[in-house]
GROMACS .gro file of C-alpha atoms in nm:
model
  155
    1UNK     CA    1   0.220   1.618   3.768
    2UNK     CA    2   0.195   1.280   3.957
    3UNK     CA    3   0.376   1.002   3.739
    4UNK     CA    4   0.254   0.630   3.744
    5UNK     CA    5   0.393   0.349   3.559
    6UNK     CA    6   0.209   0.014   3.522
    7UNK     CA    7   0.216  -0.314   3.313
    8UNK     CA    8  -0.101  -0.414   3.151
    9UNK     CA    9  -0.194  -0.673   3.426
   10UNK     CA   10  -0.144  -0.403   3.693
   11UNK     CA   11  -0.394  -0.152   3.543
   12UNK     CA   12  -0.716  -0.148   3.707
   13UNK     CA   13  -1.003  -0.119   3.458
   14UNK     CA   14  -1.090   0.241   3.524
   15UNK     CA   15  -0.751   0.359   3.445
   16UNK     CA   16  -0.711   0.111   3.152
   17UNK     CA   17  -1.041   0.271   3.025
   18UNK     CA   18  -0.899   0.624   3.068
   19UNK     CA   19  -0.576   0.583   2.877
   20UNK     CA   20  -0.744   0.377   2.603
   21UNK     CA   21  -0.994   0.659   2.552
   22UNK     CA   22  -0.718   0.941   2.559
   23UNK     CA   23  -0.530   0.737   2.283
   24UNK     CA   24  -0.819   0.677   2.066
   25UNK     CA   25  -0.963   1.031   2.114
   26UNK     CA   26  -0.609   1.160   2.006
   27UNK     CA   27  -0.461   0.925   1.773
   28UNK     CA   28  -0.798   0.800   1.569
   29UNK     CA   29  -1.035   1.092   1.620
   30UNK     CA   30  -0.823   1.407   1.655
   31UNK     CA   31  -0.576   1.303   1.399
   32UNK     CA   32  -0.865   1.169   1.172
   33UNK     CA   33  -0.663   0.834   1.134
   34UNK     CA   34  -0.855   0.518   1.116
   35UNK     CA   35  -0.618   0.230   1.212
   36UNK     CA   36  -0.602  -0.043   1.489
   37UNK     CA   37  -0.482   0.164   1.785
   38UNK     CA   38  -0.479  -0.109   2.032
   39UNK     CA   39  -0.238  -0.386   1.956
   40UNK     CA   40  -0.063  -0.676   2.137
   41UNK     CA   41   0.207  -0.452   2.237
   42UNK     CA   42  -0.031  -0.310   2.507
   43UNK     CA   43  -0.064  -0.637   2.682
   44UNK     CA   44   0.291  -0.757   2.657
   45UNK     CA   45   0.450  -0.839   3.011
   46UNK     CA   46   0.732  -0.597   2.985
   47UNK     CA   47   0.541  -0.296   2.837
   48UNK     CA   48   0.542   0.000   3.063
   49UNK     CA   49   0.251   0.219   3.048
   50UNK     CA   50   0.363   0.560   3.172
   51UNK     CA   51   0.076   0.809   3.294
   52UNK     CA   52   0.094   1.173   3.406
   53UNK     CA   53  -0.194   1.283   3.648
   54UNK     CA   54  -0.281   1.643   3.681
   55UNK     CA   55  -0.558   1.720   3.948
   56UNK     CA   56  -0.705   1.354   3.901
   57UNK     CA   57  -0.705   1.394   3.520
   58UNK     CA   58  -0.496   1.170   3.283
   59UNK     CA   59  -0.281   1.466   3.131
   60UNK     CA   60   0.010   1.282   2.979
   61UNK     CA   61   0.089   0.926   2.834
   62UNK     CA   62   0.348   0.719   2.667
   63UNK     CA   63   0.389   0.335   2.621
   64UNK     CA   64   0.735   0.195   2.653
   65UNK     CA   65   0.835  -0.118   2.487
   66UNK     CA   66   1.117  -0.360   2.560
   67UNK     CA   67   1.416  -0.400   2.330
   68UNK     CA   68   1.307  -0.611   2.033
   69UNK     CA   69   0.937  -0.547   2.047
   70UNK     CA   70   0.946  -0.285   1.806
   71UNK     CA   71   1.304  -0.157   1.733
   72UNK     CA   72   1.625  -0.322   1.834
   73UNK     CA   73   1.631  -0.100   2.130
   74UNK     CA   74   1.385  -0.012   2.377
   75UNK     CA   75   1.108   0.223   2.228
   76UNK     CA   76   0.887   0.500   2.326
   77UNK     CA   77   0.546   0.548   2.159
   78UNK     CA   78   0.190   0.645   2.172
   79UNK     CA   79   0.313   0.992   2.342
   80UNK     CA   80   0.023   1.203   2.425
   81UNK     CA   81  -0.043   1.524   2.604
   82UNK     CA   82  -0.416   1.551   2.669
   83UNK     CA   83  -0.562   1.866   2.453
   84UNK     CA   84  -0.649   2.036   2.774
   85UNK     CA   85  -0.301   2.046   2.890
   86UNK     CA   86  -0.094   2.143   2.583
   87UNK     CA   87   0.001   2.485   2.683
   88UNK     CA   88   0.262   2.387   2.920
   89UNK     CA   89   0.591   2.208   2.903
   90UNK     CA   90   0.423   1.863   2.979
   91UNK     CA   91   0.555   1.717   2.673
   92UNK     CA   92   0.901   1.749   2.756
   93UNK     CA   93   0.850   1.626   3.130
   94UNK     CA   94   0.674   1.329   2.976
   95UNK     CA   95   0.974   1.258   2.738
   96UNK     CA   96   1.207   1.305   3.040
   97UNK     CA   97   1.015   1.063   3.252
   98UNK     CA   98   0.985   0.801   2.960
   99UNK     CA   99   1.379   0.819   2.897
  100UNK     CA  100   1.425   0.763   3.262
  101UNK     CA  101   1.200   0.455   3.264
  102UNK     CA  102   1.395   0.312   2.957
  103UNK     CA  103   1.727   0.385   3.134
  104UNK     CA  104   1.609   0.210   3.450
  105UNK     CA  105   1.460  -0.087   3.270
  106UNK     CA  106   1.703  -0.148   2.997
  107UNK     CA  107   2.029   0.061   3.077
  108UNK     CA  108   2.261  -0.066   2.809
  109UNK     CA  109   1.980  -0.039   2.545
  110UNK     CA  110   1.952   0.259   2.270
  111UNK     CA  111   1.600   0.432   2.289
  112UNK     CA  112   1.419   0.434   1.953
  113UNK     CA  113   1.107   0.602   1.836
  114UNK     CA  114   0.889   0.627   1.516
  115UNK     CA  115   0.819   1.025   1.551
  116UNK     CA  116   0.561   1.199   1.372
  117UNK     CA  117   0.786   1.407   1.130
  118UNK     CA  118   0.650   1.739   1.252
  119UNK     CA  119   0.780   1.656   1.599
  120UNK     CA  120   1.126   1.587   1.504
  121UNK     CA  121   1.271   1.928   1.653
  122UNK     CA  122   1.084   1.852   1.979
  123UNK     CA  123   1.260   1.517   2.011
  124UNK     CA  124   1.595   1.660   1.893
  125UNK     CA  125   1.593   1.861   2.214
  126UNK     CA  126   1.610   1.548   2.397
  127UNK     CA  127   1.923   1.428   2.199
  128UNK     CA  128   1.725   1.202   1.977
  129UNK     CA  129   1.885   1.178   1.623
  130UNK     CA  130   1.703   1.084   1.298
  131UNK     CA  131   1.833   0.759   1.140
  132UNK     CA  132   1.564   0.718   0.865
  133UNK     CA  133   1.416   0.926   0.588
  134UNK     CA  134   1.055   1.048   0.629
  135UNK     CA  135   0.792   0.784   0.570
  136UNK     CA  136   0.425   0.742   0.577
  137UNK     CA  137   0.271   0.533   0.845
  138UNK     CA  138  -0.094   0.521   0.836
  139UNK     CA  139  -0.082   0.846   0.605
  140UNK     CA  140   0.106   1.029   0.856
  141UNK     CA  141   0.467   1.147   0.786
  142UNK     CA  142   0.695   0.984   1.053
  143UNK     CA  143   1.075   0.955   1.108
  144UNK     CA  144   1.262   0.698   1.284
  145UNK     CA  145   1.500   0.842   1.556
  146UNK     CA  146   1.728   0.720   1.822
  147UNK     CA  147   1.889   0.834   2.165
  148UNK     CA  148   2.207   0.642   2.171
  149UNK     CA  149   2.312   0.482   2.512
  150UNK     CA  150   2.618   0.732   2.515
  151UNK     CA  151   2.376   0.999   2.511
  152UNK     CA  152   2.126   0.862   2.771
  153UNK     CA  153   2.388   0.864   3.029
  154UNK     CA  154   2.411   1.237   3.004
  155UNK     CA  155   2.028   1.292   3.020
   0.00000   0.00000   0.00000
């Protein structure tokens, strides 16, 4: 997996199309969830688009937001492994890469996520701890989770 990170303004149009198509294919079509997938967080100057490329194909993606954009701490969201690449350990590699980006960009900040509830155990393997009850977001059960600064120094 070859990792790339870029701000919105640094993305070329083909890469932007590729990542947006993957997000819509997974979050809108596959999950049958009609909601505005694109938002102003995508274009914020401090948002990091993290992409994992495998044999020239976008296999993994996460959007990383600065502290205060969505939660008090930094945030990892729009976490995707392309359907054709879900049989490996790419999800764990993607989360490790995203945590590393957060640590480099905002080292003194907790990392917070709004995880789909069925993925809670997956995120717990990366030391995220739930700090909310399960709630519905766009009809899908979610739970807020946090990786505290003290835990990130051990990751």
